[in-house]
PDB file of C-alpha atoms in Angstrom:
ATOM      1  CA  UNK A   1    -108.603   0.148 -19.608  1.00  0.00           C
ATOM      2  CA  UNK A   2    -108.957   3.266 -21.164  1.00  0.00           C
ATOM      3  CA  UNK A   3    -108.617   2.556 -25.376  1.00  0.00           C
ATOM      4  CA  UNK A   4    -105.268   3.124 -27.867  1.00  0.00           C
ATOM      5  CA  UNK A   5    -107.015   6.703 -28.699  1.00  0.00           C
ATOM      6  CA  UNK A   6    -107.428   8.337 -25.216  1.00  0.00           C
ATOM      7  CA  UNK A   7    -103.744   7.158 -24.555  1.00  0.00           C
ATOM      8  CA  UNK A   8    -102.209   8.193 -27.599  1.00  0.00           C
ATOM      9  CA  UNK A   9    -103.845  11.295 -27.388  1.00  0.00           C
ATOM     10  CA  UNK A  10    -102.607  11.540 -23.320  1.00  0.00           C
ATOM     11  CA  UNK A  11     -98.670  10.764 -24.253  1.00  0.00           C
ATOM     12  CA  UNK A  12     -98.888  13.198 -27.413  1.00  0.00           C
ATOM     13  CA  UNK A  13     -99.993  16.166 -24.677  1.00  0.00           C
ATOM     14  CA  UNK A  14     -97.524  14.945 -22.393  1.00  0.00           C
ATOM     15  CA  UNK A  15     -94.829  15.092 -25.114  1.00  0.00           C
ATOM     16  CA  UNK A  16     -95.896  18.673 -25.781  1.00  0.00           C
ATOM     17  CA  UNK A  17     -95.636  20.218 -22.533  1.00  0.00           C
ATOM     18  CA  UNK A  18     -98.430  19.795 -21.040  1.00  0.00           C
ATOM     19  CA  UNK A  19     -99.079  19.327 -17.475  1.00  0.00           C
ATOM     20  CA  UNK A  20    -100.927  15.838 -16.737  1.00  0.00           C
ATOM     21  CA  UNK A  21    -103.131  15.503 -13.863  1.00  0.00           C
ATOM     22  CA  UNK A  22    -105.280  12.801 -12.425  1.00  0.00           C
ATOM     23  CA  UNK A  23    -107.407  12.267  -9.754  1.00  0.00           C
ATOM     24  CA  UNK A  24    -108.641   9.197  -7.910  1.00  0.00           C
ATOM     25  CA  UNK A  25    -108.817   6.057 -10.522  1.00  0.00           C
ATOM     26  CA  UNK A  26    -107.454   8.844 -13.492  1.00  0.00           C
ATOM     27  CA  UNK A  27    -103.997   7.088 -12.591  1.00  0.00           C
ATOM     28  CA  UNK A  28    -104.760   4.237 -14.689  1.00  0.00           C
ATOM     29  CA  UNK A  29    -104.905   6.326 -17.844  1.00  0.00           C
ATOM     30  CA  UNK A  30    -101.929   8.063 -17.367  1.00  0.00           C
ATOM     31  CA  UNK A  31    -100.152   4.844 -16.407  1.00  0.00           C
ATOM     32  CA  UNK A  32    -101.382   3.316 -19.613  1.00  0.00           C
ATOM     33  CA  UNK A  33    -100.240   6.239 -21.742  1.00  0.00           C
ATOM     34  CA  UNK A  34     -96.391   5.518 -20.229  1.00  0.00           C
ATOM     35  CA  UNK A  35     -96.569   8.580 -18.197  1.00  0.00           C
ATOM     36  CA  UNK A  36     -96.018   7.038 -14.895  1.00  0.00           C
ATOM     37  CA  UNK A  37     -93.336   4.567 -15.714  1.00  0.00           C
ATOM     38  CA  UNK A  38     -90.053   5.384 -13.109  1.00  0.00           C
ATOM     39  CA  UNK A  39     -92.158   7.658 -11.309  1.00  0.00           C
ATOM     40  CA  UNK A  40     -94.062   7.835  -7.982  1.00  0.00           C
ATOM     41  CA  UNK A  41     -97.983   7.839  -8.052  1.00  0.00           C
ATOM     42  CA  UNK A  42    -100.811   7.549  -6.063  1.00  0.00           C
ATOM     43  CA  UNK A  43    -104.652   6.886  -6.543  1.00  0.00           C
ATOM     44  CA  UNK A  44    -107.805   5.823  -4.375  1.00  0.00           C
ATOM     45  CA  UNK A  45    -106.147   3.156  -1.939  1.00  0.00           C
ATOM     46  CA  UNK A  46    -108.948   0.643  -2.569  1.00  0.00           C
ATOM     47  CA  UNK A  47    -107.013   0.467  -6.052  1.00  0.00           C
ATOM     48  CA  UNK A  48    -103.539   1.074  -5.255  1.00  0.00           C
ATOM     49  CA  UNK A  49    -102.474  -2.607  -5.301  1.00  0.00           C
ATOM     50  CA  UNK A  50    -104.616  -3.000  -8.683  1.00  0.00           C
ATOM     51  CA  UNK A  51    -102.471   0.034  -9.958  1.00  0.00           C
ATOM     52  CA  UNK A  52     -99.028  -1.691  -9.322  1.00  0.00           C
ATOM     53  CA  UNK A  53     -99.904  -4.700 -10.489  1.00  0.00           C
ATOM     54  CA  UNK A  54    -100.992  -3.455 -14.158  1.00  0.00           C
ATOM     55  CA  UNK A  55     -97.872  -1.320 -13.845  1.00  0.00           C
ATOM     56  CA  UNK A  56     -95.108  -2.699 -12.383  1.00  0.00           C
ATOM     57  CA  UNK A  57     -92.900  -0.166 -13.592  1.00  0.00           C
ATOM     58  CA  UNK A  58     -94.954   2.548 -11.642  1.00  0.00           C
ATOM     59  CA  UNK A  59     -93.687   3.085  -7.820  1.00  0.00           C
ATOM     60  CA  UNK A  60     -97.370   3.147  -6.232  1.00  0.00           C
ATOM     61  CA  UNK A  61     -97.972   5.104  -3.424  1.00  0.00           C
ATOM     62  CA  UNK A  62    -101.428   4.617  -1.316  1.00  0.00           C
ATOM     63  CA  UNK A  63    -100.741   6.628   1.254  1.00  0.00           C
ATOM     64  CA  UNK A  64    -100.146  10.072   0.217  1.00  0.00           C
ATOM     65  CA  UNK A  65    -102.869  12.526  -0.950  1.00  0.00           C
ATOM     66  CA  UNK A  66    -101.358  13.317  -4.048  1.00  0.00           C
ATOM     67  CA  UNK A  67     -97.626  12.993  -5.856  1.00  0.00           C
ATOM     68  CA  UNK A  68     -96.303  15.700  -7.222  1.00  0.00           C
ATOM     69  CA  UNK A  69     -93.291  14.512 -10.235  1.00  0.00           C
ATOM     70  CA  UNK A  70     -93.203  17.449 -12.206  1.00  0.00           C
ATOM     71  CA  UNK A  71     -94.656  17.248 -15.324  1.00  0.00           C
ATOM     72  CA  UNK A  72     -97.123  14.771 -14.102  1.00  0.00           C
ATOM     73  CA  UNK A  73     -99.278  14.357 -10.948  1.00  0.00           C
ATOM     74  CA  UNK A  74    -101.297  12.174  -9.601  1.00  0.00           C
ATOM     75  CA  UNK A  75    -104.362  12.380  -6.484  1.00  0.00           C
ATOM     76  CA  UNK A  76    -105.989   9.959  -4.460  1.00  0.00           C
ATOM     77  CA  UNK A  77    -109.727   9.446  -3.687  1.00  0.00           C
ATOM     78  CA  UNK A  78    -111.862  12.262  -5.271  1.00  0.00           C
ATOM     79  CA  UNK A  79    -111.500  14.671  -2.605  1.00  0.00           C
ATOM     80  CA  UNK A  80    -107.721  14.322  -2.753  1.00  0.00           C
ATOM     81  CA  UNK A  81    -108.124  16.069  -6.298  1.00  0.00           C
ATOM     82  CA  UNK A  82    -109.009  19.034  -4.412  1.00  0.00           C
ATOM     83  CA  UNK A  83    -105.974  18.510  -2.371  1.00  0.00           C
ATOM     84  CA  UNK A  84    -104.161  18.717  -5.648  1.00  0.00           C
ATOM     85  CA  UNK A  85    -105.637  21.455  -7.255  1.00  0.00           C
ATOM     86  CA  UNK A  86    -104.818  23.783  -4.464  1.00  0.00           C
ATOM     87  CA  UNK A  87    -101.510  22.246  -4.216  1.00  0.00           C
ATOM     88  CA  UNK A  88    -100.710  23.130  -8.270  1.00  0.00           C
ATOM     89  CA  UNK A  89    -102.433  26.957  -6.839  1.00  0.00           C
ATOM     90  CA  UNK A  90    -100.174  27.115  -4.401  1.00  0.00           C
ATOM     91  CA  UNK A  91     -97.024  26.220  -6.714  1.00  0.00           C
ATOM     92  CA  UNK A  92     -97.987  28.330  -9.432  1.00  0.00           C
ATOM     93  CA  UNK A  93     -99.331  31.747  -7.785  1.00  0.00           C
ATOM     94  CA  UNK A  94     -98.063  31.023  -4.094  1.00  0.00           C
ATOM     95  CA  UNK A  95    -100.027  30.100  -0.898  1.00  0.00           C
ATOM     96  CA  UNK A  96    -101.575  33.340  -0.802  1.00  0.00           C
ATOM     97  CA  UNK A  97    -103.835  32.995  -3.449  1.00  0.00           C
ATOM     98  CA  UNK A  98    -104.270  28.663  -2.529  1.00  0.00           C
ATOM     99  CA  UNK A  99    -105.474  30.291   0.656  1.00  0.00           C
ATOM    100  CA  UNK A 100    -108.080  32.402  -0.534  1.00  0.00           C
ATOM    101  CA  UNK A 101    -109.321  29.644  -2.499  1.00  0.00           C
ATOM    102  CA  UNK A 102    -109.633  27.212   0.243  1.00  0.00           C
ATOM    103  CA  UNK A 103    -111.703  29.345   2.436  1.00  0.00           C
ATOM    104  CA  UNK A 104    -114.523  30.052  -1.143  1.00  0.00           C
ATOM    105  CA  UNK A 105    -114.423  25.967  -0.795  1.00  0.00           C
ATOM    106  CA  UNK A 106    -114.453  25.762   2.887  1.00  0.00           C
ATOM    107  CA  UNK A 107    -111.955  23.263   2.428  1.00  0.00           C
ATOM    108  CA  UNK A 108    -108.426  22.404   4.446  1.00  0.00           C
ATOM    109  CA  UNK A 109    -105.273  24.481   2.593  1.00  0.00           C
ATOM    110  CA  UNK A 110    -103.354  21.907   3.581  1.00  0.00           C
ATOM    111  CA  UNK A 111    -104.325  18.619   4.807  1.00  0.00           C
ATOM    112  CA  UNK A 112    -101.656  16.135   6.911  1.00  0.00           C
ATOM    113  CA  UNK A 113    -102.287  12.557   7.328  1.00  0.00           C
ATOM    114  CA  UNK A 114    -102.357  11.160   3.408  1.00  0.00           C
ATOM    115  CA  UNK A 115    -105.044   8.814   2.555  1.00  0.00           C
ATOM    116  CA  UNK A 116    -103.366   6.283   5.495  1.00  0.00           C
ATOM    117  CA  UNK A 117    -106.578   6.798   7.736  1.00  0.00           C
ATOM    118  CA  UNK A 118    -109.030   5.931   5.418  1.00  0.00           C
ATOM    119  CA  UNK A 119    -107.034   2.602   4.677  1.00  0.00           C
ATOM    120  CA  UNK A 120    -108.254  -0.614   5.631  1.00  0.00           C
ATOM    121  CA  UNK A 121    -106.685  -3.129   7.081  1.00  0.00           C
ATOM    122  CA  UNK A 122    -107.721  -6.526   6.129  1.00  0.00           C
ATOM    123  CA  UNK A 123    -108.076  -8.626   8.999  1.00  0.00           C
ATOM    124  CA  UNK A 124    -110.034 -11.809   8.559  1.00  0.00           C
ATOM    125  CA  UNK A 125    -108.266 -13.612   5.333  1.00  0.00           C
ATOM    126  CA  UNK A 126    -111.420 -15.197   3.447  1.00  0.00           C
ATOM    127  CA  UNK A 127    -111.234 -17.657   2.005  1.00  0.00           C
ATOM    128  CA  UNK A 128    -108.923 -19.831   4.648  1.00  0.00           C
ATOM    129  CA  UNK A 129    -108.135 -23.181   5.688  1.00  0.00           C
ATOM    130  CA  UNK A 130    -108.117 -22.017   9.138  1.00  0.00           C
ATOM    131  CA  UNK A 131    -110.470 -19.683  10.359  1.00  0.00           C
ATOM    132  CA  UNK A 132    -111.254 -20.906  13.764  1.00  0.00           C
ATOM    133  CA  UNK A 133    -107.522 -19.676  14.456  1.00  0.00           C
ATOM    134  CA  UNK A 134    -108.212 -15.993  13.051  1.00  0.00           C
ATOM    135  CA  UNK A 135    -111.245 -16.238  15.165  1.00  0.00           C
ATOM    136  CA  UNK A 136    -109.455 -17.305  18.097  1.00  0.00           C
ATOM    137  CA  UNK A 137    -106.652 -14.626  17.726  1.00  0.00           C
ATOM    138  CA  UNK A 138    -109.309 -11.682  17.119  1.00  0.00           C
ATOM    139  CA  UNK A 139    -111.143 -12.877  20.675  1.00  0.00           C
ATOM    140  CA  UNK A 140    -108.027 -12.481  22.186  1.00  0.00           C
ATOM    141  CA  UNK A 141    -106.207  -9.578  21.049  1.00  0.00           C
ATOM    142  CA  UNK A 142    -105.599  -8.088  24.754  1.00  0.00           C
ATOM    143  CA  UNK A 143    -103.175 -11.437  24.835  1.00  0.00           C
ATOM    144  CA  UNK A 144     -99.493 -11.190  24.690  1.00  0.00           C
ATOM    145  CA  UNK A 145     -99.808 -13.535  22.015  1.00  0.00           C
ATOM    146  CA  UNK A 146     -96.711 -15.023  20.123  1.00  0.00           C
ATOM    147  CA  UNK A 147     -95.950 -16.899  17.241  1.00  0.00           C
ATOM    148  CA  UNK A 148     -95.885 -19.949  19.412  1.00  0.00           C
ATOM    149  CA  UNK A 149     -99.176 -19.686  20.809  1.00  0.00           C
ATOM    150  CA  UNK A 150    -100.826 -19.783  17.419  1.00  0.00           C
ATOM    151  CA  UNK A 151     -99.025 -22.621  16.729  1.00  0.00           C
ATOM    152  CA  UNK A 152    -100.405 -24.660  19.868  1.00  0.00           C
ATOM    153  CA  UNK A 153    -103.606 -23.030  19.639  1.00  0.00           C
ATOM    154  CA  UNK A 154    -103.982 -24.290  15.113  1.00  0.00           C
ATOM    155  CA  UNK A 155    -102.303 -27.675  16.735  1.00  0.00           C
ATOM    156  CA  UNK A 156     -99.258 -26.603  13.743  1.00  0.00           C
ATOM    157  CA  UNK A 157     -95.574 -26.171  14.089  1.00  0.00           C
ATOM    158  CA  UNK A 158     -94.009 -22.673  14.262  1.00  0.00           C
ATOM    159  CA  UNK A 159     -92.940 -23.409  10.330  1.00  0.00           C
ATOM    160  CA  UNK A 160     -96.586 -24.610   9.388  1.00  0.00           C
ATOM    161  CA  UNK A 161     -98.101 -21.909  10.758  1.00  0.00           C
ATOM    162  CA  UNK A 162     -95.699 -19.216   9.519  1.00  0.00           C
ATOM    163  CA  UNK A 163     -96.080 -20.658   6.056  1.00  0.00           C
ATOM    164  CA  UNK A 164    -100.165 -20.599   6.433  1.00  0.00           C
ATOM    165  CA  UNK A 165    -100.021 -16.701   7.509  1.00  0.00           C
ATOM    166  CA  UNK A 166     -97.963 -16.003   4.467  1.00  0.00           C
ATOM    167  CA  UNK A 167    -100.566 -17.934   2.470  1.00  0.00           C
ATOM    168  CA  UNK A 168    -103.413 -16.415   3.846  1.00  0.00           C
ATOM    169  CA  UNK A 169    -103.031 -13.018   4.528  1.00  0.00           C
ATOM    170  CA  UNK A 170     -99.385 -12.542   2.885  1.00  0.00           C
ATOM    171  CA  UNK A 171     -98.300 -11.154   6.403  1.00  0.00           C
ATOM    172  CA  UNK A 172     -96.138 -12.989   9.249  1.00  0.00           C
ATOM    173  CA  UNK A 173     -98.077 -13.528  12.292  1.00  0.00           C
ATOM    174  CA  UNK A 174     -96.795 -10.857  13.941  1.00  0.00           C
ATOM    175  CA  UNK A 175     -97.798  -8.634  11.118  1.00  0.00           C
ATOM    176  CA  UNK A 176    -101.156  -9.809  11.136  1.00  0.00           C
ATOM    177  CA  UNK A 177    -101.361  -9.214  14.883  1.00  0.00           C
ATOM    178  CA  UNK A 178    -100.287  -5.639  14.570  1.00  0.00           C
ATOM    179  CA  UNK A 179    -102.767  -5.034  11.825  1.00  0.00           C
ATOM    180  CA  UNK A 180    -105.838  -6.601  13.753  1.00  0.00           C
ATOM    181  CA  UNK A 181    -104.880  -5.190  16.775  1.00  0.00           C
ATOM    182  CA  UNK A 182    -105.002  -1.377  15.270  1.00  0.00           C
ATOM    183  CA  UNK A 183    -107.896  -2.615  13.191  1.00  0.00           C
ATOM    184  CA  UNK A 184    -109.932  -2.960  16.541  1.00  0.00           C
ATOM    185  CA  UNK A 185    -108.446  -0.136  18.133  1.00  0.00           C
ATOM    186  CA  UNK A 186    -110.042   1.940  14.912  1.00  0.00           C
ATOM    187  CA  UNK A 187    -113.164   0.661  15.696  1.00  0.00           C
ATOM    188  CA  UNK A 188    -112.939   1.581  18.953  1.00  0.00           C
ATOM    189  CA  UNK A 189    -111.861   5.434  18.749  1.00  0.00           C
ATOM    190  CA  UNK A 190    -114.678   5.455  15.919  1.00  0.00           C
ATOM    191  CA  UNK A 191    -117.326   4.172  17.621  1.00  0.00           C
ATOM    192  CA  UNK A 192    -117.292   4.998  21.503  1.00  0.00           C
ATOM    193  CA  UNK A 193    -115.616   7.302  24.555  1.00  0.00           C
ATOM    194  CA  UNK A 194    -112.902   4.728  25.998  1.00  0.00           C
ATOM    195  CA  UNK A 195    -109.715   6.436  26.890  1.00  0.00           C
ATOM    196  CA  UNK A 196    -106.318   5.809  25.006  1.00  0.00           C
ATOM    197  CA  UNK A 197    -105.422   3.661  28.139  1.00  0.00           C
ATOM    198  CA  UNK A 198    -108.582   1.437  27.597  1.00  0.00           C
ATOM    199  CA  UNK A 199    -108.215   1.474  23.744  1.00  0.00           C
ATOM    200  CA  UNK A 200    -104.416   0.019  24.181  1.00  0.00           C
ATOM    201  CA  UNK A 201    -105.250  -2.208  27.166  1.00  0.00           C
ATOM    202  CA  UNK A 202    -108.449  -3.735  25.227  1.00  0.00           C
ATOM    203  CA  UNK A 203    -106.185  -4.142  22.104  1.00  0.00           C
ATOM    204  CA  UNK A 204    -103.174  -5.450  23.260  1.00  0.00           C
ATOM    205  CA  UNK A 205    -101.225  -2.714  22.474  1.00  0.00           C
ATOM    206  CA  UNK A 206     -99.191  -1.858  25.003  1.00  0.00           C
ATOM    207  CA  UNK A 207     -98.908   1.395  27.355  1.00  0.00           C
ATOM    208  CA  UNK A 208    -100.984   4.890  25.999  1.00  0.00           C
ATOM    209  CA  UNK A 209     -97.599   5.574  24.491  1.00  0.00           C
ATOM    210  CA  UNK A 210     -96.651   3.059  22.584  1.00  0.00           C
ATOM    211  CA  UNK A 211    -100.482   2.791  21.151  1.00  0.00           C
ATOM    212  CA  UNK A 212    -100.030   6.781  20.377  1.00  0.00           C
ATOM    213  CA  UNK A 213     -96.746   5.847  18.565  1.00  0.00           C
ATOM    214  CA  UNK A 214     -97.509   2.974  16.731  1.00  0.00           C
ATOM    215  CA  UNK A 215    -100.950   4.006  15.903  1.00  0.00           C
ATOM    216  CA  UNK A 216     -98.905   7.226  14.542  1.00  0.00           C
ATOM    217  CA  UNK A 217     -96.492   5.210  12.365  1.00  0.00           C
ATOM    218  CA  UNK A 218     -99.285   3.280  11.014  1.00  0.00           C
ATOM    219  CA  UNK A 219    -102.414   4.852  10.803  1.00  0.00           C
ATOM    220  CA  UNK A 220    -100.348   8.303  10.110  1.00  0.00           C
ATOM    221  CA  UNK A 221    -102.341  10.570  12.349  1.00  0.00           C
ATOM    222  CA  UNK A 222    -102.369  10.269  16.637  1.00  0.00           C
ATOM    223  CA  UNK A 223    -105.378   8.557  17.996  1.00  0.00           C
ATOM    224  CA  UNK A 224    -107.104  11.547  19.394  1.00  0.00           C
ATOM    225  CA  UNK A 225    -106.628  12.897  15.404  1.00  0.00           C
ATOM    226  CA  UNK A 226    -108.605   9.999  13.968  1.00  0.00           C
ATOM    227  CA  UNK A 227    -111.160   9.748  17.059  1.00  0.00           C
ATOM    228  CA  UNK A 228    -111.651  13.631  15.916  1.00  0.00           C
ATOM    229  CA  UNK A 229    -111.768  12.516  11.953  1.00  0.00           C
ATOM    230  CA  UNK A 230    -114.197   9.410  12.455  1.00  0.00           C
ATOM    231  CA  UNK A 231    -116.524   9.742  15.532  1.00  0.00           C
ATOM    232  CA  UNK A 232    -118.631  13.112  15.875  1.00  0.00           C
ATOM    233  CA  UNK A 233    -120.416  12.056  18.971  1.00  0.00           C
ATOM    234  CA  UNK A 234    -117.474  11.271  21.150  1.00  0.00           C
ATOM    235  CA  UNK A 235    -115.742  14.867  20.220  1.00  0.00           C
ATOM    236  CA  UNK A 236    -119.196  16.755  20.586  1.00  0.00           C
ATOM    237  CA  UNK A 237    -119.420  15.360  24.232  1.00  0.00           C
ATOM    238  CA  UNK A 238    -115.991  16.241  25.289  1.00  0.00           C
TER     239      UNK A 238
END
């Protein structure tokens, strides 16, 4: 926590005029100068839920790159500040000039996608009461598994079992499934050449369509985008 000086000193710019930026864990200080407080914000998503906890008045944002409120802004992981300093380029002297920038850094103008890729999604709730039934669930994602087969399976009722989700992972079992399911199917797009139909088949997800459309919704970029993103050796052979 950044000390009663470097915050006054923050909310006495900010009370100036003065543009306040931050990049990756930077959100922290401005949200303990007061300068986040009713506003969106983002930082690195490993510390987003640390971030909304220690500010409840702040409306935290993982996903996105970087927020834009104005007076203040805020960037994820370190190279979303870059991300933000072309974006405050771009608002300031127009997209001509961000342009020209980006190519000196070799970087992306404009990146789509947001931090949501680089997200992880917790799968295996440690510590538990039950792990044999994550373990169970995770060797048999390409199930049609319901609510009521967990149950059987941790020898629970539905209620029990709901309640032990929500105490575990903070997720209903359906949730969970969702998230482990695209969990694996992240592994699998990073780390070999199976097609979208063997990706969605292996992970339970359904038809190549509606893996393309819920990986979209959830992940925030298509599967082909992150296979692209995450696995070099698979796009070089293609």
């Amino acid at each position: 926590m950044p000390g009663a000086e470097v915050t006054d000193a923050l909310a006495g710019a900010a009370a100036r005029g003065t543009r306040m930026a931050s990049i990756c864990t930077g959100a922290f200080a401005l949200a303990a100068a007061g300068l986040l407080d009713g506003r969106r914000a983002t930082t690195h998503w490993l510390y987003a839920q640390a971030l909304a906890r220690r500010h409840p008045r702040v409306t935290v944002v993982p996903e996105d790159l970087y927020i834009d409120e104005g007076q203040v802004l805020t960037s994820g992981g370190v190279s979303s500040g870059l991300d933000l300093c072309l974006h405050l380029i771009r608002r300031d002297h127009g997209p001509r000039l961000a342009n020209q920038q980006a190519r000196l850094l070799v970087a992306a103008p404009h990146r789509t996608g947001g931090q949501a890729p680089f997200i992880d999604l917790p799968v295996r709730p440690e510590p538990s009461d039950s792990p044999a039934l994550y373990d169970w669930a995770l060797r048999n994602l390409h199930q049609p598994l319901t609510v009521d087969q967990l149950a059987h399976q941790a020898g629970m009722s539905r209620r029990t079992l709901i309640r032990r989700f929500h105490t575990d992972t903070g997720l209903p079992p359906m949730r969970w499934l969702l998230n482990a399911r695209l969990a694996r199917a992240r592994e699998l797009l990073e780390s070999g050449d199976l097609t979208v139909e063997a990706i969605a088949r292996h992970c339970g997800l359904g038809t190549p369509a509606n893996f393309r459309t819920l990986f979209k919704a959830h992940v925030g970029v298509p599967p082909r985008t992150y296979r692209e993103t995450f696995n070099s050796a698979a796009v070089k052979g293609n």
